[in-house]
Amino acid sequence: MITGLDHVQLAAPPGSETILRAFYGGVLGLREIPKPPPLATRGGLWYEAGPATQLHLGIDPDFHPSPKPHPAFRVTGIHTYAARLTDHGIPVTWDDNLPGHHRFYAHDPVGNRLEFLELQEPLKPLE
């Protein structure tokens, strides 16, 4: 039985840790967590993305950005959060196709797609 989601991993090119740290830790405000020593030698970064989920950025020598697959981050104050990204020069694209949510998409500095969403109204249970 699946009991939860532990982490999501995105790929990143070699040597991109500095720009990714500035984006994920600085712009997005995620808290970086240490990688276990045996995994730290591989490069990359790990972040807390909520109380029980992590975001891992793994180094891939054959990196290609993910144009469609993406993590979706739940946020509060989504319009303020979108302004935070645009203030850092990061374009956001709003999408109103998910009922009951405000959401937008953006890309990290290496081109990976990211979704940000905030619940607009309580969802009704399926009948």
Short mmCIF file of C-alpha atoms in Angstrom, two decimals:
data_model
loop_
_atom_site.label_atom_id
_atom_site.label_comp_id
_atom_site.label_asym_id
_atom_site.label_seq_id
_atom_site.Cartn_x
_atom_site.Cartn_y
_atom_site.Cartn_z
CA MET A 1 0.00 0.00 0.00
CA ILE A 2 1.32 3.47 -0.90
CA THR A 3 1.23 5.75 2.13
CA GLY A 4 2.60 9.00 0.72
CA LEU A 5 5.05 10.70 -1.58
CA ASP A 6 8.59 10.95 -0.22
CA HIS A 7 10.27 13.06 -2.90
CA VAL A 8 10.28 14.24 -6.49
CA GLN A 9 13.51 14.39 -8.46
CA LEU A 10 14.35 16.76 -11.29
CA ALA A 11 17.47 16.47 -13.41
CA ALA A 12 20.03 19.24 -13.70
CA PRO A 13 23.21 19.73 -15.74
CA PRO A 14 26.65 19.32 -14.17
CA GLY A 15 27.91 22.46 -12.44
CA SER A 16 24.46 24.04 -12.00
CA GLU A 17 24.26 23.80 -8.21
CA THR A 18 25.08 27.49 -7.65
CA ILE A 19 22.28 28.84 -9.87
CA LEU A 20 19.85 26.20 -8.64
CA ARG A 21 20.67 27.01 -5.00
CA ALA A 22 19.99 30.72 -5.69
CA PHE A 23 16.66 29.84 -7.33
CA TYR A 24 15.26 27.05 -5.14
CA GLY A 25 16.65 28.35 -1.85
CA GLY A 26 16.70 32.08 -2.57
CA VAL A 27 13.80 32.84 -4.91
CA LEU A 28 11.45 29.99 -3.97
CA GLY A 29 12.44 29.99 -0.30
CA LEU A 30 12.81 26.22 0.08
CA ARG A 31 15.05 24.98 2.87
CA GLU A 32 18.08 23.03 1.65
CA ILE A 33 18.74 19.80 3.53
CA PRO A 34 21.99 17.83 3.52
CA LYS A 35 22.33 14.81 1.30
CA PRO A 36 23.54 11.62 2.97
CA PRO A 37 27.36 11.44 2.66
CA PRO A 38 27.38 8.46 0.23
CA LEU A 39 25.05 10.41 -2.12
CA ALA A 40 26.65 13.85 -1.68
CA THR A 41 29.57 12.87 -3.93
CA ARG A 42 27.15 12.73 -6.88
CA GLY A 43 26.45 16.46 -6.69
CA GLY A 44 22.98 17.95 -6.79
CA LEU A 45 20.81 19.41 -4.06
CA TRP A 46 17.97 18.35 -1.78
CA TYR A 47 15.22 20.61 -0.43
CA GLU A 48 12.26 20.32 1.90
CA ALA A 49 9.07 20.91 -0.05
CA GLY A 50 6.56 20.79 2.77
CA PRO A 51 6.45 18.84 6.01
CA ALA A 52 6.73 15.37 4.49
CA THR A 53 8.02 15.80 0.93
CA GLN A 54 11.40 16.61 -0.55
CA LEU A 55 12.59 17.94 -3.90
CA HIS A 56 15.82 16.38 -5.17
CA LEU A 57 17.86 17.96 -7.94
CA GLY A 58 20.04 15.24 -9.42
CA ILE A 59 22.99 15.87 -11.72
CA ASP A 60 22.64 14.26 -15.14
CA PRO A 61 25.59 14.51 -17.59
CA ASP A 62 23.10 14.07 -20.46
CA PHE A 63 20.67 16.67 -19.08
CA HIS A 64 17.63 17.80 -21.04
CA PRO A 65 15.02 20.04 -19.34
CA SER A 66 11.61 18.56 -18.63
CA PRO A 67 9.16 20.57 -20.76
CA LYS A 68 6.04 18.67 -19.65
CA PRO A 69 6.67 16.53 -16.52
CA HIS A 70 6.86 18.74 -13.44
CA PRO A 71 6.41 18.97 -9.69
CA ALA A 72 3.45 21.00 -8.46
CA PHE A 73 3.99 23.13 -5.36
CA ARG A 74 1.06 24.11 -3.13
CA VAL A 75 1.45 27.71 -2.03
CA THR A 76 -0.43 30.32 -0.03
CA GLY A 77 -0.82 33.86 -1.34
CA ILE A 78 -0.28 32.73 -4.91
CA HIS A 79 -0.52 36.20 -6.48
CA THR A 80 2.15 37.52 -4.10
CA TYR A 81 4.23 34.43 -4.82
CA ALA A 82 3.90 34.98 -8.59
CA ALA A 83 4.97 38.60 -8.12
CA ARG A 84 8.02 37.35 -6.20
CA LEU A 85 9.07 35.28 -9.20
CA THR A 86 8.44 38.04 -11.76
CA ASP A 87 10.37 40.49 -9.54
CA HIS A 88 13.32 38.10 -9.99
CA GLY A 89 12.87 38.12 -13.78
CA ILE A 90 11.16 34.73 -13.92
CA PRO A 91 8.12 34.72 -16.24
CA VAL A 92 4.95 33.05 -14.99
CA THR A 93 2.13 31.69 -17.13
CA TRP A 94 -1.29 31.60 -15.50
CA ASP A 95 -3.61 28.68 -16.21
CA ASP A 96 -7.25 28.61 -15.12
CA ASN A 97 -8.05 25.10 -16.37
CA LEU A 98 -8.02 23.40 -12.96
CA PRO A 99 -11.37 24.01 -11.23
CA GLY A 100 -11.15 25.29 -7.68
CA HIS A 101 -7.54 26.42 -7.99
CA HIS A 102 -5.43 29.41 -8.91
CA ARG A 103 -2.27 28.20 -10.62
CA PHE A 104 0.64 29.22 -12.78
CA TYR A 105 3.69 27.67 -14.39
CA ALA A 106 7.30 28.84 -14.40
CA HIS A 107 10.69 27.34 -15.27
CA ASP A 108 13.78 26.94 -13.15
CA PRO A 109 17.12 28.36 -14.39
CA VAL A 110 17.94 25.15 -16.28
CA GLY A 111 14.55 24.93 -18.01
CA ASN A 112 12.58 22.45 -15.88
CA ARG A 113 8.85 23.20 -15.75
CA LEU A 114 7.31 23.93 -12.33
CA GLU A 115 3.67 24.31 -11.32
CA PHE A 116 2.43 26.45 -8.41
CA LEU A 117 -1.15 26.19 -7.17
CA GLU A 118 -3.42 27.39 -4.41
CA LEU A 119 -6.78 25.97 -3.49
CA GLN A 120 -9.47 28.50 -4.35
CA GLU A 121 -12.43 26.70 -2.85
CA PRO A 122 -12.93 23.37 -1.10
CA LEU A 123 -13.16 20.48 -3.53
CA LYS A 124 -16.37 18.50 -3.54
CA PRO A 125 -16.05 14.76 -2.92
CA LEU A 126 -16.54 12.39 -5.84
CA GLU A 127 -19.91 10.71 -5.78
#
